[in-house]
Each structure stands twice: as C-alpha cells, then as structure tokens.
Coordinates of C-alpha atoms and ligand atoms in Angstrom, one line a residue:
X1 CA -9.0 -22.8 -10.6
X2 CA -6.4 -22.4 -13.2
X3 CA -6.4 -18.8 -14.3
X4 CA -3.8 -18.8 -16.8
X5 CA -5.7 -21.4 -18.9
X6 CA -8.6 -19.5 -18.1
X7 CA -7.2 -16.6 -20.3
X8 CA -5.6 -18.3 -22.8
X9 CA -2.3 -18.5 -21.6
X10 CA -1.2 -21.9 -21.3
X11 CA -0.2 -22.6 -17.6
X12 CA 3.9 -23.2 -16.8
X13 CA 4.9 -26.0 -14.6
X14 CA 6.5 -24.4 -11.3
X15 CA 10.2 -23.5 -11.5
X16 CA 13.1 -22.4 -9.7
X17 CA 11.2 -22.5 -6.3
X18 CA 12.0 -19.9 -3.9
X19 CA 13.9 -17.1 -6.2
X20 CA 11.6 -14.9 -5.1
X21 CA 13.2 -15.0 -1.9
X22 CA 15.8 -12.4 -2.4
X23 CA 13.1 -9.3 -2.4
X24 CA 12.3 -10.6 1.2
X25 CA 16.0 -10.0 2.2
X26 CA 17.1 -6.6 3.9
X27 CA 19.1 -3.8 2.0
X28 CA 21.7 -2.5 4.0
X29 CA 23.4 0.0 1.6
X30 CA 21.8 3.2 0.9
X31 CA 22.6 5.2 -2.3
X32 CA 22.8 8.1 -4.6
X33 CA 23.6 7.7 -8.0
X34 CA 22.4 8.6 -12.2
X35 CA 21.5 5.1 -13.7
X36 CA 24.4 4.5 -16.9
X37 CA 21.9 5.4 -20.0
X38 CA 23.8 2.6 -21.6
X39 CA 22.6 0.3 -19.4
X40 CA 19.1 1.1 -20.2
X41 CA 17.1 -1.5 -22.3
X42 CA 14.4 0.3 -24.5
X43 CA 14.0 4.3 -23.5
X44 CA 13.2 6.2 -21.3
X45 CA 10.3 8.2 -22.6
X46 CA 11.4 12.2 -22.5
X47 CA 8.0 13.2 -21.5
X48 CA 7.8 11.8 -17.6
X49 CA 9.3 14.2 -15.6
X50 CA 9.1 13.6 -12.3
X51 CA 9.6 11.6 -9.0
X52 CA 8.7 8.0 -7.7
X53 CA 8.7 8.1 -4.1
X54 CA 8.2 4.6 -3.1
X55 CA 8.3 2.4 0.1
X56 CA 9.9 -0.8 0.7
X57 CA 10.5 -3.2 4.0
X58 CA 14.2 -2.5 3.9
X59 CA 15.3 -4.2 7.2
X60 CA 13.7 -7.7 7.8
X61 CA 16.0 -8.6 11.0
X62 CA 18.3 -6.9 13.7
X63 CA 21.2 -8.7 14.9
X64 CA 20.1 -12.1 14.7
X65 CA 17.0 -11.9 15.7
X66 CA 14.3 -11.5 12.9
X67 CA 11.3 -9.4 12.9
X68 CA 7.6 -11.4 13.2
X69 CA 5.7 -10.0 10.6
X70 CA 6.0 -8.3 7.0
X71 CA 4.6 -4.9 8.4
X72 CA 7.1 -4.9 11.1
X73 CA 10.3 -4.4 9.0
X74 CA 12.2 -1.0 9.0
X75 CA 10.8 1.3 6.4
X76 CA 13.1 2.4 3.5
X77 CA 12.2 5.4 1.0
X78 CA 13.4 4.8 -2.3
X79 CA 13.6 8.2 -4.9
X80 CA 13.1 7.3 -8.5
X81 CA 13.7 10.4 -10.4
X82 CA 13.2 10.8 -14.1
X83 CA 14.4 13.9 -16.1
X84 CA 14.7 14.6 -19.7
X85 CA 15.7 10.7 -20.4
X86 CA 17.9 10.5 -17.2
X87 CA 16.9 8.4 -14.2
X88 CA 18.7 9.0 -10.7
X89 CA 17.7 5.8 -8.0
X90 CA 18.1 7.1 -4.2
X91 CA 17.5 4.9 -0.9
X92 CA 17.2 5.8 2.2
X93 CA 16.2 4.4 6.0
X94 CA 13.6 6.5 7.9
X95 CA 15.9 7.1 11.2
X96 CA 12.5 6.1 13.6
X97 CA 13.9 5.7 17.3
X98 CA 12.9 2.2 16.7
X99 CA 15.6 2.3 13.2
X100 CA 18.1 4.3 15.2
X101 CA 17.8 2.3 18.6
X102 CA 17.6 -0.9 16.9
X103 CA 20.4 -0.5 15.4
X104 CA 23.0 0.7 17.9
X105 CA 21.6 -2.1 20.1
X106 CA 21.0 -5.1 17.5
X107 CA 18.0 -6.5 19.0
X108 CA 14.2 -5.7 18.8
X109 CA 13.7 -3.1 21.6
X110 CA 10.2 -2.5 20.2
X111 CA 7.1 -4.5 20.1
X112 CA 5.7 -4.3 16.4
X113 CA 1.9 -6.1 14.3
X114 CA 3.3 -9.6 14.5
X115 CA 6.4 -9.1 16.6
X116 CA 7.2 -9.2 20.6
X117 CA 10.7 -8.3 21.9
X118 CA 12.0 -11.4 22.9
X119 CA 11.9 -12.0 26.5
X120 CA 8.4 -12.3 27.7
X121 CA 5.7 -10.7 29.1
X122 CA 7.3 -8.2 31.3
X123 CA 9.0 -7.1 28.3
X124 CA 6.2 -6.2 26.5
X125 CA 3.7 -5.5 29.3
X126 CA 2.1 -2.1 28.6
X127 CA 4.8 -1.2 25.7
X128 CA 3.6 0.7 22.4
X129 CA 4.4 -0.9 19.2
X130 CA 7.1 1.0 17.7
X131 CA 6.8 3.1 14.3
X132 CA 8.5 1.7 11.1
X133 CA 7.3 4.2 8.8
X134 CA 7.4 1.2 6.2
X135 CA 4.0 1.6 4.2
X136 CA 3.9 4.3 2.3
X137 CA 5.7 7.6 1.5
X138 CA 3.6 11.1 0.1
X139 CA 4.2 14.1 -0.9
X140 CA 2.0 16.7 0.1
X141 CA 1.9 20.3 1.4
X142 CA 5.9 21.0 0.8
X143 CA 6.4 17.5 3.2
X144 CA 7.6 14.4 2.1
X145 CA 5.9 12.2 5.1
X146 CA 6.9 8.7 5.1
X147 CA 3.5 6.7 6.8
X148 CA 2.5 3.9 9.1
X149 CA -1.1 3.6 10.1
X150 CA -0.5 3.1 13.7
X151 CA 1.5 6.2 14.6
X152 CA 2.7 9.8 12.8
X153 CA 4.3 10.8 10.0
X154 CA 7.7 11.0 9.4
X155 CA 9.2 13.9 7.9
X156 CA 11.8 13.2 5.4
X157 CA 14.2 15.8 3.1
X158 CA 13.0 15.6 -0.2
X159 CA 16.2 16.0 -1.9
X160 CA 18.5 13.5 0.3
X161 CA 15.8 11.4 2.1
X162 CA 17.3 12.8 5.3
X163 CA 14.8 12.5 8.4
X164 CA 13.5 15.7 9.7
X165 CA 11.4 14.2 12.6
X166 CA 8.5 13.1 13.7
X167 CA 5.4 15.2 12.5
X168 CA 2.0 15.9 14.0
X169 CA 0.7 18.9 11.0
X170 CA 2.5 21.1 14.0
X171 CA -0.1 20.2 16.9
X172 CA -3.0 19.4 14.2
X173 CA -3.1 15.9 15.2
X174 CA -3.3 14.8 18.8
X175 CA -0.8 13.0 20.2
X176 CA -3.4 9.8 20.3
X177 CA -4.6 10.0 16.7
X178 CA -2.4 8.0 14.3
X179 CA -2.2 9.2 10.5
X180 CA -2.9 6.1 8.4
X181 CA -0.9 5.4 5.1
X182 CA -3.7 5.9 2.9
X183 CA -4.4 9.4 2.4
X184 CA -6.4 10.6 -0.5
X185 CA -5.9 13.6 -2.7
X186 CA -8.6 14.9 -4.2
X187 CA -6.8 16.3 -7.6
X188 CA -9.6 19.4 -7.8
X189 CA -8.7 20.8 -4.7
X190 CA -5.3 20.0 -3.8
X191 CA -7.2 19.0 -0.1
X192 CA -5.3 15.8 1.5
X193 CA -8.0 13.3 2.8
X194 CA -7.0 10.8 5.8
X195 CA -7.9 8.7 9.0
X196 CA -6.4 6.6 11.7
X197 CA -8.0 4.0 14.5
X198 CA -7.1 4.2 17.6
X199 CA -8.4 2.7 21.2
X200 CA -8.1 -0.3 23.7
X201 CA -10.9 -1.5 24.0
X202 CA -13.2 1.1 22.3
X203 CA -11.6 2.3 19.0
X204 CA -12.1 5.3 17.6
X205 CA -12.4 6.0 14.1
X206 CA -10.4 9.8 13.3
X207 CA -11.3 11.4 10.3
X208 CA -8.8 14.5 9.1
X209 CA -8.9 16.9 6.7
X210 CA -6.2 18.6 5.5
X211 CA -5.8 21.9 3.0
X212 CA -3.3 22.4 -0.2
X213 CA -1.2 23.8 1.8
X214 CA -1.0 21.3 4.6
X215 CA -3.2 22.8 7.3
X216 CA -5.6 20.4 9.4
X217 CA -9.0 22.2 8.4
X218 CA -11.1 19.2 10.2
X219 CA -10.5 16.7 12.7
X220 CA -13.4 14.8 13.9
X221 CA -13.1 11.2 16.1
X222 CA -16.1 9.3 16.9
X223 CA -16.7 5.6 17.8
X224 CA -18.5 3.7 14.9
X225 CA -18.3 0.4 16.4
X226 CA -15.3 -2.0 17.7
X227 CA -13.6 -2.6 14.4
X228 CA -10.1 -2.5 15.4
X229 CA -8.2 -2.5 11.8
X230 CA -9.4 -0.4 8.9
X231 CA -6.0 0.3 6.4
X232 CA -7.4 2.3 4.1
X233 CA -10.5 4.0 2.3
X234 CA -12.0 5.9 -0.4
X235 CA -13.1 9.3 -1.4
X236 CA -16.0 10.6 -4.0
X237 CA -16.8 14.5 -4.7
X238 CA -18.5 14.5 -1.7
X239 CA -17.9 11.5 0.4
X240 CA -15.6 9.5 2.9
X241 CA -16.6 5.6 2.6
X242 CA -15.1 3.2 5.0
X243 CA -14.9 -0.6 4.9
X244 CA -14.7 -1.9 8.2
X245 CA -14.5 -5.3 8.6
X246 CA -15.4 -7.6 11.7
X247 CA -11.9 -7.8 13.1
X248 CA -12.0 -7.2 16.5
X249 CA -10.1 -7.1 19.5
X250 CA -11.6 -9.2 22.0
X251 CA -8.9 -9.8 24.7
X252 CA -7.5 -6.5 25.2
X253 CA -5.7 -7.4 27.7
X254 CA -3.3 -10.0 26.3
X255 CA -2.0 -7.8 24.2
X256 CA -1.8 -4.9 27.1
X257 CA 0.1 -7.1 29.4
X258 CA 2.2 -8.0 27.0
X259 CA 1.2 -11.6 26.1
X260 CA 0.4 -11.4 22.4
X261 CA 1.1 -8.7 19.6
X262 CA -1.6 -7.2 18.0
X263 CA -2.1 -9.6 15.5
X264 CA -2.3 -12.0 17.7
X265 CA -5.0 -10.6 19.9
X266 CA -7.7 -9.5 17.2
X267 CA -9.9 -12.0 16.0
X268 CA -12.2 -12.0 12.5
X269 CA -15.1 -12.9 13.5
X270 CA -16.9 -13.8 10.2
X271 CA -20.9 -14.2 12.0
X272 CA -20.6 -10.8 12.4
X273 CA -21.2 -7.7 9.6
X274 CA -18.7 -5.9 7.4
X275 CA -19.7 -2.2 8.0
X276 CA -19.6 0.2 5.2
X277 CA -19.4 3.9 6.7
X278 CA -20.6 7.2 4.3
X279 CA -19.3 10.4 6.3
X280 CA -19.7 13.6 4.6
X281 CA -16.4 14.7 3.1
X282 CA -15.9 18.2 4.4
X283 CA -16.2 17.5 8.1
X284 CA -17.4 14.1 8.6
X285 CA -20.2 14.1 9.9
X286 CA -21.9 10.4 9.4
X287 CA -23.8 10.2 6.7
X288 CA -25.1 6.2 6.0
X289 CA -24.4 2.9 7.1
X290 CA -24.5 -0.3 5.4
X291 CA -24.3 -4.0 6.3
X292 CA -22.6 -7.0 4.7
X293 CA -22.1 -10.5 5.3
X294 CA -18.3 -10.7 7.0
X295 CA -15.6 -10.0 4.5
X296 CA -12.2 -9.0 4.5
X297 CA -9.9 -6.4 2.6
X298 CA -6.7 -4.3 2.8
X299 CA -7.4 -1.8 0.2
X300 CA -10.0 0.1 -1.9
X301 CA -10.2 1.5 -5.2
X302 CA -12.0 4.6 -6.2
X303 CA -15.9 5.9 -5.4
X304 CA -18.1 7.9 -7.3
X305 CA -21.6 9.0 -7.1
X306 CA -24.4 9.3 -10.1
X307 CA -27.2 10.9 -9.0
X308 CA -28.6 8.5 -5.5
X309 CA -25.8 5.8 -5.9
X310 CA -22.4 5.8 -4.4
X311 CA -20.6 3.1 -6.1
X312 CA -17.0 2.2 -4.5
X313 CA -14.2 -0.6 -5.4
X314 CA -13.1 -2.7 -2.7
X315 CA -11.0 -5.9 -2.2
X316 CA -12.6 -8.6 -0.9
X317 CA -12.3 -11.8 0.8
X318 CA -13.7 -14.3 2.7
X319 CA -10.9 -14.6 5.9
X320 CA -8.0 -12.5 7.0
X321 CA -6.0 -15.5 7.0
X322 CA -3.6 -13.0 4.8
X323 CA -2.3 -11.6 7.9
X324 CA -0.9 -14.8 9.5
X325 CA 0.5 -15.5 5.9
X326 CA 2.4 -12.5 6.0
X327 CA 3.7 -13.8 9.5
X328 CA 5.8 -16.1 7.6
X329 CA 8.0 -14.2 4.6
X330 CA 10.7 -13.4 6.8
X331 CA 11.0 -16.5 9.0
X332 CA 9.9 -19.6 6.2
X333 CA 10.9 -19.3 3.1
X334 CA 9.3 -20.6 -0.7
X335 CA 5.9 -19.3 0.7
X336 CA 3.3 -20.1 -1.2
X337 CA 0.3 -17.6 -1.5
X338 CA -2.0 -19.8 -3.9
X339 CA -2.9 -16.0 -4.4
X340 CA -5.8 -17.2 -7.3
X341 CA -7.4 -19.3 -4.9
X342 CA -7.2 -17.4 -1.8
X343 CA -6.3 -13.4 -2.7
X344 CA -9.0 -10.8 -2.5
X345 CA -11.1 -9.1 -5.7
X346 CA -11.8 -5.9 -6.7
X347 CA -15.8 -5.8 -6.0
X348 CA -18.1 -2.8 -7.0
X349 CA -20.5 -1.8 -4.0
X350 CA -23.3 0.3 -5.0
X351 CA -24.5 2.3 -2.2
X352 CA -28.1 3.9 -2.3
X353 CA -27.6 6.9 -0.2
X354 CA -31.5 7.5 -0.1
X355 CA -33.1 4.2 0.2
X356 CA -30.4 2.5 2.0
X357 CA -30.3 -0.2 -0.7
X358 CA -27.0 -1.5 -1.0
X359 CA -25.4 -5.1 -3.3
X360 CA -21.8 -6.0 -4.3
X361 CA -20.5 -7.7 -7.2
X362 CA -16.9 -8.9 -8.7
X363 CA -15.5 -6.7 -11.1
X364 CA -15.9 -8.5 -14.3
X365 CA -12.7 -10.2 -16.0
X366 CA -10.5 -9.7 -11.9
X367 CA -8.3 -11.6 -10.8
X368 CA -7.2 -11.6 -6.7
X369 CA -5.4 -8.5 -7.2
X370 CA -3.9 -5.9 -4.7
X371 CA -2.5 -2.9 -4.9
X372 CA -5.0 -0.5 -7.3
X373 CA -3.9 2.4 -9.0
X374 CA -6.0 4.6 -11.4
X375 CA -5.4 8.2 -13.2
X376 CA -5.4 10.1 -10.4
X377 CA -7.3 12.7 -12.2
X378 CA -10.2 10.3 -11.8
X379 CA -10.0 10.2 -8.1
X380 CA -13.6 10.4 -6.6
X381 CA -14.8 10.5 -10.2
X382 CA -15.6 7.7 -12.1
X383 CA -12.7 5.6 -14.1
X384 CA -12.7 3.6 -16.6
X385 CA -9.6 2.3 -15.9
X386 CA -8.2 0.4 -12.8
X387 CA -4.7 -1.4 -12.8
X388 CA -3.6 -3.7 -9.8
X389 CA -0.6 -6.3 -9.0
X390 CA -1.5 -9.7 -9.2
X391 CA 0.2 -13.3 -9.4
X392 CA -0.5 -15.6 -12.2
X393 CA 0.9 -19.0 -13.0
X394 CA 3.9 -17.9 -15.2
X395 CA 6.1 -20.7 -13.5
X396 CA 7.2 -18.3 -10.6
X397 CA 4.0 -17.1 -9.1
X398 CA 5.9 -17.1 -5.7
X399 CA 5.1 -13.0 -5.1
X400 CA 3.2 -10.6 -7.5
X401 CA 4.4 -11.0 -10.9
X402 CA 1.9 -9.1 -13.1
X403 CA 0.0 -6.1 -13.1
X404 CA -3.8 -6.4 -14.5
X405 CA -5.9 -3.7 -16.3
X406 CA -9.5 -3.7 -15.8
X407 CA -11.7 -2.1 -18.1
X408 CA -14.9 -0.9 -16.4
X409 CA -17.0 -0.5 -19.8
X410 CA -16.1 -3.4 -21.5
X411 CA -15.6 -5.6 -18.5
X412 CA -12.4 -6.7 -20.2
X413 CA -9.2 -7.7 -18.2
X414 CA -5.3 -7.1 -19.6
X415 CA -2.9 -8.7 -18.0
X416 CA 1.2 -7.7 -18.4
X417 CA 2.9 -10.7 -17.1
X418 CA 6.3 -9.4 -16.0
X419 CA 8.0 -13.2 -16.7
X420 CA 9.4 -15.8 -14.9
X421 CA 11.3 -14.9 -12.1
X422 CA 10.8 -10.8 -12.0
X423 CA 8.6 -9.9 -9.0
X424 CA 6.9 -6.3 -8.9
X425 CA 6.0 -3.7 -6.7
X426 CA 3.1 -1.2 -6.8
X427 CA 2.8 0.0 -9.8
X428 CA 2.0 4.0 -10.4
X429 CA 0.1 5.1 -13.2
X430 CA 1.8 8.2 -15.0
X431 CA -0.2 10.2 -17.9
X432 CA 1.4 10.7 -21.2
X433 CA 1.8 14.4 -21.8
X434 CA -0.4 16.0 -23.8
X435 CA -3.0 13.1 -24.3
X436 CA -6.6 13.3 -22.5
X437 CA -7.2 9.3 -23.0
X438 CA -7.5 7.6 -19.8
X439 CA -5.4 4.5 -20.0
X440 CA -2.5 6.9 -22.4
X441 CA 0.5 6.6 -19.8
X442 CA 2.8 4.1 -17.8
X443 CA 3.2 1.8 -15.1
X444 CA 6.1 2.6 -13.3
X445 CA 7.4 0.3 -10.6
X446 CA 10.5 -1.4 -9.4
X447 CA 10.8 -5.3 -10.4
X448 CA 13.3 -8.1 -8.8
X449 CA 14.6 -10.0 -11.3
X450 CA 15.8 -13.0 -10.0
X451 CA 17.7 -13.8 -13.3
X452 CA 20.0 -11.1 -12.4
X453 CA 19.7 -11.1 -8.6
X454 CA 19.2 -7.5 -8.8
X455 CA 16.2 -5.3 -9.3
X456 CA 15.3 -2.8 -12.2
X457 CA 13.1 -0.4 -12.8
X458 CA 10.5 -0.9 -15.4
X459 CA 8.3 1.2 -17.4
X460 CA 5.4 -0.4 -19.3
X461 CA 2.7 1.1 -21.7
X462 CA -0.4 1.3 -19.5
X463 CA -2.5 1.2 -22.6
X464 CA -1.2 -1.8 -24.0
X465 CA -0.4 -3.6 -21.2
X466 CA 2.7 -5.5 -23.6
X467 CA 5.5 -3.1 -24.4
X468 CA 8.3 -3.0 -21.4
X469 CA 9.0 1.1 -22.7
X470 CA 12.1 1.0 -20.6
X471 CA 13.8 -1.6 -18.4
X472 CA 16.3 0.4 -16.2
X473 CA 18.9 -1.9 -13.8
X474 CA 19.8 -1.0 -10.6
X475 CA 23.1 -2.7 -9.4
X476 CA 20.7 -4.4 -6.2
X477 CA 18.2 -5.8 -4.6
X478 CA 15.1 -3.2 -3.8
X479 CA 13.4 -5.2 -0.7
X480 CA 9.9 -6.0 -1.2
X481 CA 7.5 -3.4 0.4
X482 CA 4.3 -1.8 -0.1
X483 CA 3.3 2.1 -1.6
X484 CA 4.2 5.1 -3.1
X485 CA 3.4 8.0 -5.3
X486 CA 4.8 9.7 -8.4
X487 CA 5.0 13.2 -8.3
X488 CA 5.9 16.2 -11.0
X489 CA 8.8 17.4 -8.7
X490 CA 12.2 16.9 -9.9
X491 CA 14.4 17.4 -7.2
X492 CA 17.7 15.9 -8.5
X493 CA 19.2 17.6 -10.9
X494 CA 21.2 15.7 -13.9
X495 CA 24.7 16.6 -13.9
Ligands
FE2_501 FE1 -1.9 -0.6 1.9

C-alpha cells in the first residue's frame, strides 16, 4: 500500500539509509542551559507557559555490552521549559540501582524485557528484571514520578531532575503491585487513574486510584484471566476499559530459571480472544466483558459514553511481532518498520454496556499510528480531535516522521510531515490561551534532525497541521524514547 500516493503526496524514493540511526544512540551528557533566542527559527509563541517533561531511552549499552531490547535502555528525563518566549532544555538520568550499579560496574547486572545478563542461566535464575524508569515521566500530586510498568515510580526533583528515591504513594502500593506508565488524569477532578500486572503464572490485574493530592483512595487486584502484558488503558466519566490481548505466558518457568527474558517466554496466541474489561471507575469493581477475535496493541486513545454505549480508541493489530522488532534498534541498524503495512490503527470500539453488544471499526482517514494525544480537557469525554506519530514515505520513513490529525466528525485526516531526515517523538497537545476551539493549540515535541546531527525542539500549529511556529536547536542528540506530559508549572526561572 502506498500511503503517500494515497493522499496526494507524491511518494520519495528512499534516501540516506540509516540517518535515523543517531536517535538510537545513547546521550551521555546531561545539561542545564537557556536555548540562545537567536538561534530560534520562527517564535516562540508568548502564551505557553509551562513544562515538557518528557522520557527518552538515554543509555542503549553499558560497557561494551548492549542492552537486548528498546524498553530496556536506561531512562533519561528531559525538562523542556517555556517562559515568556524563553525556552530552558534540561536532561537528566534516573539514578535506578540498575543506572547507578551499571554504571560503576559497566556490564548488565540486571535482567531487563528483551535482555539477560550475559552469562547464562544461573545468572539469571530467579532474578527480577531491573527498573529503567524509561517510559514515561508525570507530574502529579506535588511528585514528578518517572514510570516503568513493571515496577515503582521513581521520584525525581522537579527543578534539577535529581532522584529522590524509589516511591510506593508512602506504603499505598504493595511492594508486589507495579505502577504502569499510563496513568490517566481525569481533568474534572484532579483524581490520578492507573494499573499494573503482576504474577507468575496467575497475573493479576491492579487497579489504583489515586486523589488530587496524591493519596491512594482505592486499590483493588483481581485475576481477570492470564493476559500477561496490558501497557496501558482508558478512562470515561465513569469507567476503566482495559484491552487485554491474548499474550500469555506459557512457560513460566523458562523465564524463572533464568532461560529466557520475558519477551521471550510470552507467546501471542492469536486463536484465542482479545478481552475488553469495563470496571467501574471509583473502585473497580468489574463491570462488563467483551470478546474479540485476537488482536494486538500498545496504547489507547480516549473513551466516552452516550447514554448505553461506551465507545473507546484503541490501536490495533493483527501480531505482536512489534516487540521482536524493537529487539533489534540497538543491536541491527537501518531497521526497517514497513510501519504502513505492518503498524497498528486507531479503531473505535463501541461497547453496549446493557446488551453486551459490542463491533470495532478503523478510524476513518488513520494511518498505523502510535502515540495519541488529545486536549486533555477531553479526557473521558468525547473529542473531536486525536493527533498521533506516524511514518510516511517522505524518503526517510526509517522512525516516526510525522504526526497525523484525525478528525472524528469529518472523518478527515491531516498529516504534518516533519521532512526528510527529522524523526519525532510524542507529541503533546498544548491549548492556545484564551481560545475554547478544540484543535486551537500546539504540538510540542522534540525532533532529530539528521541534517544537523542534532535534535531541536519544534512547535507546530495543531490546527493547521503546516506551520513549524517555532523550531528551537539543541546543541545534541535527544535519544529516542517514549512519553511525557506538558504541564503549567514553570520551575526554571529565566535569568
Ligand atoms: Fe506507551
């Protein structure tokens, strides 16, 4: 399938294979500084005001041996801060015992998603995998927590990035319940929605909820079936709604004695169902249960409920052959995703929550997409609007390289194609001040422009979906990585 001809843009012959390949590459340097305004292409617009906390895979090795997987790198917090026309770029490693071990031993002392500690079996026999804290970073309750979905938060100093420690919402979560990187906020109440899976051989599914304030108000684990991954989820007014799909861990005991990583011991087994769970929102209590033929998806957009129907955005495809993809960015390079042909889609379920009645279809006008954003005033309401990174055929589709804007009532797509050779990360949606219009705002994300060999930081209109508003250089690489959140605190103040 050629998508670029597909809407109208005439396709590129591939070019300059591989220059992606710097964004896989680690970031040893960690900095403080106020971005020269000179420098700045464009402007920066006077009415954000705020801060970017976003994460990246900053370490992809130790020593000379590299890590296995793209979710096993080290997790690095980077602080964009905006400010009357002034940006300040921060960076930062979370010091996890496996950062702060690794690094005064240089060698993998922890097992990881893909990766083993070299050695064998008895080196990995009955071992955890370490945290990375790599996946995402949010600010919530007076904490900056950086996350991982297997384990705890990580508290960080707002202001430097500094690591505080290890955080359980101080004895709120057990020490066996991880705290996945996909919490939701529900913007009404200030209330911090979230989950984590956990279990050999019998997972269980842990629901939390957390107040403004940061106090667990409910915690509730129960066993919905054997689905041993589930990375994120969605909220509505009322509702929790989880996608699990039918990857399970079938050999246990491989992975406990140490002979294959996670990863390697979980198996998609695509004759089975893709469950969708409904759990009441205030204390999770199971609410309805639907069943799909198998499918497969990291992440979820938003869910919203007119008067029996739930309807919820998910990313969907057929295998999970993603994850052994993402075995290789570290250790082969020039991968090629063929991300058109083989990347998941934003689908709209629609949920009866009286008659049981369920059906999915493709958003109309997506392309294989990841990463959703939407106003987050919109959260558990319905949007209009949903914006997620995708890779087109621009000559460089080697990583995601432009950000698409789906319009729910019109069933229109608009695409912002960041160029040749400038790679993106998530993008966050911030609201223009003063205007009520859904789409009135900007993306704000941090691109690797392999032109420079350096990465920037980009603004564009989010109602447009043309106009780079600002293109802001930073004087190096930002690794590749995964999420974030943009947040009205300024903590740095100009000088
Ligand atoms: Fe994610």
């Amino acid at each position: 399938m050629n998508i670029a001809l597909q809407k109208g843009i005439p396709s590129k012959p591939r070019v300059h294979p591989g220059c992606e390949l710097q964004g896989w590459e680690t970031l040893y340097d960690e900095t403080s500084l106020w971005i020269d305004a000179a420098a700045v292409k464009g402007e920066v617009p006077t009415d954000i005001e705020g801060t970017l906390f976003l994460s990246c895979v900053g370490r992809n090795k130790i020593g000379d041996q590299q890590y296995g997987h793209f979710f096993d790198g080290d997790g690095m917090i980077n602080a964009v801060t905006i400010t009357n026309g002034r940006v300040h770029y921060k960076n930062r490693y979370v010091r996890t015992p496996k950062y702060v071990n690794e690094t005064a031993a240089q060698r993998i002392l922890y097992r990881g998603v893909g990766t083993q500690i070299p050695g064998g079996m008895l080196k990995n026999m009955f071992r955890a995998p370490g945290n990375a804290a790599n996946t995402s970073v949010i600010l919530h309750g007076g904490k900056l927590l950086a996350l991982w979905e297997g384990g705890k938060p990580w508290e960080l100093n707002p202001t430097t990035l500094e690591t505080i420690g290890e955080y359980n919402y101080e004895g709120g979560l057990a020490s066996s319940q991880p705290f996945s990187a996909h919490p939701r906020l529900d913007p009404r109440t200030g209330s911090l929605y979230n989950f984590g899976v956990f279990g050999v051989p019998k997972p269980k599914l842990h629901f939390y909820r957390i107040d403004s304030s940061g106090e667990v108000r409910a915690n509730r684990s129960q066993y919905v079936g054997d689905y041993s991954m589930c990375h994120d989820f969605a909220i509505s007014e009322n509702y929790a709604v989880f996608v699990l799909c039918p990857a399970f861990m079938r050999r246990p005991f491989r992975f406990l004695f140490g002979l294959s990583s996670i990863l390697e011991s979980i198996d998609f087994d695509d004759a089975e169902k893709t469950k969708i769970v409904v759990m009441n929102l205030e204390n999770g209590d199971i609410v309805k249960e639907y069943e799909f033929d198998a499918f497969f998806g990291f992440h979820l957009g938003n869910a919203h409920v007119e008067g029996d129907e739930l309807f919820v955005d998910a990313l969907c495809v057929d295998q999970m052959d993603v994850m052994d993809g993402l075995s290789d960015v570290f250790a082969e390079r020039g991968v090629d995703f063929r991300f058109q042909e083989n990347g998941a889609v934003l689908n709209r379920f629609t949920l009866n929550l009286n008659s049981g009645c369920a059906s999915r279809s493709p958003v109309n006008g997506a392309l294989a997409g990841e990463f959703p954003v939407w106003h987050p005033d919109k959260t558990g309401l319905e949007n209009r609007y949903t914006w997620l990174g995708t890779i087109v055929e621009n000559g460089t589709p080697y990583w995601f390289n432009a950000m698409q804007k789906l319009d729910h009532h019109t069933g229109e797509m608009t695409l912002h194609d960041y160029g040749e050779g400038r790679f993106t990360s998530e993008a966050n949606f911030i609201r223009r001040a003063g205007s009520n219009a859904e789409d009135d705002g900007y993306l704000l994300s941090i691109v690797y422009n392999h032109a420079r060999r350096k990465s920037e930081i980009v603004i564009v209109d989010a109602q447009d979906m043309q106009t780079e508003v600002a293109v802001i250089p930073l004087e190096h690489h930002v690794p590749f990585g995964f999420h974030g959140g943009f947040y009205n605190e300024v903590f740095e103040h100009a000088p």
